[in-house]
Every structure is written in C-alpha cells, then in structure tokens.
Short mmCIF file of C-alpha atoms in Angstrom, two decimals:
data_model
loop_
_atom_site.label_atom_id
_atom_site.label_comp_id
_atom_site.label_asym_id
_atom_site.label_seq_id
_atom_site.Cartn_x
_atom_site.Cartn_y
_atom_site.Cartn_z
CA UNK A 1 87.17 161.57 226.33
CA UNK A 2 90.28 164.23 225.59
CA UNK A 3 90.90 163.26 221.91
CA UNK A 4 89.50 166.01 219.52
CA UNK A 5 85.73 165.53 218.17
CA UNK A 6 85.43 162.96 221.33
CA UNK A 7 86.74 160.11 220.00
CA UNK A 8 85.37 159.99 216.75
CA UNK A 9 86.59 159.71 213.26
CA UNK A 10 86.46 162.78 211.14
CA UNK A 11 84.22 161.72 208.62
CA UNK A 12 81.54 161.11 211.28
CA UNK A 13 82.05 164.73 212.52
CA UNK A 14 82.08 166.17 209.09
CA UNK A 15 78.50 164.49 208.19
CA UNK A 16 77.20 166.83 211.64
CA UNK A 17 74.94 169.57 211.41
CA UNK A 18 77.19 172.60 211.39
CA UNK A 19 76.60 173.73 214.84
CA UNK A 20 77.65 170.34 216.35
CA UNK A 21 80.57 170.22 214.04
CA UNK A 22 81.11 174.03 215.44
CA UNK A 23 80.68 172.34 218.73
CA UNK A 24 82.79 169.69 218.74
CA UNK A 25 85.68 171.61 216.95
CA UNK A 26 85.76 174.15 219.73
CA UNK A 27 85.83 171.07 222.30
CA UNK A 28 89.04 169.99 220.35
CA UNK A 29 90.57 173.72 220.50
CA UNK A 30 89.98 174.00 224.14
CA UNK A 31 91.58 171.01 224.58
CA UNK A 32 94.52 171.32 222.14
CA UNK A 33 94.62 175.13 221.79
CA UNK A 34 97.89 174.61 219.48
CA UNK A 35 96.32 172.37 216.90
CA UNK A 36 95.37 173.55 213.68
CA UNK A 37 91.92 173.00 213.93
CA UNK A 38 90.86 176.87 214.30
CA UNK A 39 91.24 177.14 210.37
CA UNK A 40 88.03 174.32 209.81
CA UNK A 41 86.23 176.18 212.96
CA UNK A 42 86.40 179.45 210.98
CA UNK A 43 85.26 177.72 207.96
CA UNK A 44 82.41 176.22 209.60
CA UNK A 45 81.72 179.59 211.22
CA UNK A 46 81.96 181.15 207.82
CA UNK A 47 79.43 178.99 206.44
CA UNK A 48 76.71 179.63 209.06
CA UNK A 49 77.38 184.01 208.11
CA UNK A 50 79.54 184.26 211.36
CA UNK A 51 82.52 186.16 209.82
CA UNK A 52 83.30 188.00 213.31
CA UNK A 53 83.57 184.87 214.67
CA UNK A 54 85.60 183.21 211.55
CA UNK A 55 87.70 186.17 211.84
CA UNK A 56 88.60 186.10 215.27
CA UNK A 57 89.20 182.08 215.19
CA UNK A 58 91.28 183.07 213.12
CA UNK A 59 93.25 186.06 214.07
CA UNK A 60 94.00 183.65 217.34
CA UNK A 61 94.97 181.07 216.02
CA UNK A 62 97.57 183.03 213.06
CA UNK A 63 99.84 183.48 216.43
CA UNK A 64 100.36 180.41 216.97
CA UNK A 65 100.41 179.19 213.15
CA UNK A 66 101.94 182.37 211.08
CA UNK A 67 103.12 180.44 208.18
CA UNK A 68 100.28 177.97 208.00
CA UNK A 69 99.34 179.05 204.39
CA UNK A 70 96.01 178.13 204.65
CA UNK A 71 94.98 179.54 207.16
CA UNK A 72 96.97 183.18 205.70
CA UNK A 73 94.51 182.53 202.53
CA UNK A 74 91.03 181.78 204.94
CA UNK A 75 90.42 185.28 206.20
CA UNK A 76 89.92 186.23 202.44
CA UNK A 77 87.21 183.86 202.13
CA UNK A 78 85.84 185.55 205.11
CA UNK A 79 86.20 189.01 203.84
CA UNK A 80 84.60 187.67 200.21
CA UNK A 81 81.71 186.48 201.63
CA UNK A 82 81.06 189.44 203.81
CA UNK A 83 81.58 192.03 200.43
CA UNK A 84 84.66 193.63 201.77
CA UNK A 85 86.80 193.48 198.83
CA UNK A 86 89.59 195.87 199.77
CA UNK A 87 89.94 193.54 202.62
CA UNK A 88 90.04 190.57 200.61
CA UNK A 89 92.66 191.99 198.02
CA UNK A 90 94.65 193.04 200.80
CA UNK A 91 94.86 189.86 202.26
CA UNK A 92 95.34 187.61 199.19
CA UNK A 93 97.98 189.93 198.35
CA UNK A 94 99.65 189.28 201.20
CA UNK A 95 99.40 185.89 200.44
CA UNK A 96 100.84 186.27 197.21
CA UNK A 97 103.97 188.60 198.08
CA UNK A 98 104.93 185.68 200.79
CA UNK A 99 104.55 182.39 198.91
CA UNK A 100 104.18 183.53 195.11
CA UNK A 101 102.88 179.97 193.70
CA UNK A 102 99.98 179.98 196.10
CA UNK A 103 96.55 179.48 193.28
CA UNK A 104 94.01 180.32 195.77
CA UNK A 105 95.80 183.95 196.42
CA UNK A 106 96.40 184.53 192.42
CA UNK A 107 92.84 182.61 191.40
CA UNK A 108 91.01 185.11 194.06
CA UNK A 109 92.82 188.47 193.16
CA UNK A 110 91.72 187.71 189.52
CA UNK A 111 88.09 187.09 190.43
CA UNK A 112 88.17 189.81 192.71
CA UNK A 113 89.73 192.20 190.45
CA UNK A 114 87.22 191.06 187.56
CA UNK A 115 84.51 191.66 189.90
CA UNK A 116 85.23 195.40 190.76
CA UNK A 117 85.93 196.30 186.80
CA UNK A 118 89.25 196.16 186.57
CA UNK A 119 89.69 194.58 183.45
CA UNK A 120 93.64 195.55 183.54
CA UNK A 121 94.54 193.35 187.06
CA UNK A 122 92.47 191.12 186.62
CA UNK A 123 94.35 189.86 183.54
CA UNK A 124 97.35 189.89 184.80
CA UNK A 125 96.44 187.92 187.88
CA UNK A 126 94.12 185.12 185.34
CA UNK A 127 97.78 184.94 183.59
CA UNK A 128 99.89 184.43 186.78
CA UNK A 129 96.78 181.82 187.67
CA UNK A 130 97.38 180.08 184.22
CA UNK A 131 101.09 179.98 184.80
CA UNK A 132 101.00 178.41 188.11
CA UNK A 133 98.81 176.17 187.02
CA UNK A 134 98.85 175.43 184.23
CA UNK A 135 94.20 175.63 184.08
CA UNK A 136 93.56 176.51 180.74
CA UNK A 137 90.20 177.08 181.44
CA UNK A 138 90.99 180.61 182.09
CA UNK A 139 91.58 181.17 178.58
CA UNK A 140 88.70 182.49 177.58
CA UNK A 141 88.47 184.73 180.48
CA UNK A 142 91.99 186.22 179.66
CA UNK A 143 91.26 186.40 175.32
CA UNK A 144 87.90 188.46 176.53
CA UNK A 145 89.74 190.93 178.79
CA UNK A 146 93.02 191.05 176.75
CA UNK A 147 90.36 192.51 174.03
CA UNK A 148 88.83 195.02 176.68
CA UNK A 149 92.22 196.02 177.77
CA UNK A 150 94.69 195.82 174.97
CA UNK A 151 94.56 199.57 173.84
CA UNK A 152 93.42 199.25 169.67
CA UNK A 153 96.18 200.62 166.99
CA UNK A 154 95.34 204.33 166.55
CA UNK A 155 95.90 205.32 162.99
CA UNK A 156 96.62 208.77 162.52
CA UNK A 157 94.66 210.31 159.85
CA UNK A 158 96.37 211.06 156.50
CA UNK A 159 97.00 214.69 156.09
CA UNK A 160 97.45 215.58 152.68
CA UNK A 161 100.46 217.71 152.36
CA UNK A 162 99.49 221.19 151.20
CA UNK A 163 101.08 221.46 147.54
CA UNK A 164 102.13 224.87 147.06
CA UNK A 165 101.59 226.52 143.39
CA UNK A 166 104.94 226.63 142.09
CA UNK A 167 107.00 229.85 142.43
CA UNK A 168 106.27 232.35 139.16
CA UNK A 169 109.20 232.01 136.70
CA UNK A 170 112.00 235.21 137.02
CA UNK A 171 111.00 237.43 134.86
CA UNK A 172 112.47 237.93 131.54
CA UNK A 173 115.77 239.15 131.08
CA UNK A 174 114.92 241.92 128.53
CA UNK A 175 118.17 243.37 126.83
CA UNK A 176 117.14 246.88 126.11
CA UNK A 177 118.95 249.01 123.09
CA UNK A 178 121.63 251.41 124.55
CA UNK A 179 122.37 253.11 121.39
#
C-alpha cells in the first residue's frame, strides 16, 4: 500500500509503540518526501532522546517547509530537552522576530529565561505571553518577578544642613572725644 502509515487511520498509528509509529512515519516520508510529516517524526524521535535525529528530520524537511511555523518552533523543543538553552533562545527568537503572535515562541523564551535567572526577560516575555493570550495564569509568575526586578525607591538620607553660628555683631561704633 503507498498511502502514508499503510493505509491506516491516524488514530490507529498514534496508539503504536513509538518505534512503529517512528516506523511507519518514515515509510510515509519516503514515500511523500514533501509532506509535512517530518515535524511528528522529529517529535516522536524527540520523545525516545533522539535529538540528532529530531534535529536532522528536521533541518530536511525546513527546505522544503520554511514557513511551516511549527515546525520553525520544534527544533526548540529539541534543544530544551537536550539542555542547550542558548540554542533554544536562539531559535524561539527567531520564531518570535518572524511571526510575533506565535505563544509557543513567547511562552518558551519566558520559561527559558526564568530558568537561567533572568528575572528581567523573563518578565517581559510572561507579559508579551499574557498579551497574546490573554492566560492570566501567568499572573502570579509576572507580580513575583516584577517584585525581584522592579528596582525599590532609594531614599536618600536626610542630611541636616550644617547651621552656621551667626556672624559676631560689628563692633561698636565708639565716638571718641576730640577735644
């Protein structure tokens, strides 16, 4: 049979052990190499701790698919799971710069950012998240931070002004007697 996952439905493939659905989703990219299937074969591959592989699925299929937005978001995913950060960051931001509303770029920077310490980013990127979409679940996360961040009034101590003594009165006038 040529039709992806060899004739059967989806849901049966999706209740297969992982290396069958592996198996059967690289069956369905061999024999539609321009389908979009490489983004739930890099998933799948993800899942099992193969990030070269995920990666490289990928990679491959990004040429054919550039602006397939979900699979511009997956190597993130990838580059979480396998504790490469700068990667990650890189890549959602990427994300971000070409489709600005995209929630899984501005939901993962903010996690990401919040993971590594900074308390500053990862604000900002909670409030772009809450803006989007509207989850005001985050709220707590951004009243915490905004606390950590927000830089507290600094009151300058009172300095007393130095009172000087006041000046000595002129002296006299004396009017001497000239006679």
């Amino acid at each position: 049979d040529t039709a992806p996952f060899g004739g059967r439905s989806f849901l049966a493939v999706a209740q297969q052990t992982p290396e069958a659905k592996i198996r059967d989703l690289e069956r369905g990219l061999d024999l539609d190499p321009g389908s979009r299937l490489f983004v739930s074969l890099a998933e799948e591959y993800r899942k099992l701790g193969r990030m070269r592989d995920a990666l490289g699925a990928l990679q491959k299929g990004l040429l054919a698919h550039p602006g397939y937005v979900a699979a511009q978001e997956a190597p993130g995913r990838v580059y979480i799971q396998a504790d490469q950060a700068t990667d990650a960051v890189a890549t959602f931001t990427k994300v971000l710069v070409a489709d600005p509303g995209n929630l899984v770029a501005a939901k993962s920077l903010a996690d990401i950012h919040l993971g590594r310490g900074d308390k500053l980013e990862a604000v900002k990127k909670y409030k772009l998240y809450r803006a989007l979409s509207g989850d005001r679940k985050v709220d707590p996360i951004i009243a915490d931070l905004e606390t950590q961040v927000t830089p507290k009034p600094v009151t300058p101590p009172r300095i007393q002004p130095k009172v000087e003594p006041p000046p000595p009165p002129p002296p006299k006038f004396q009017e001497t007697d000239k006679s």
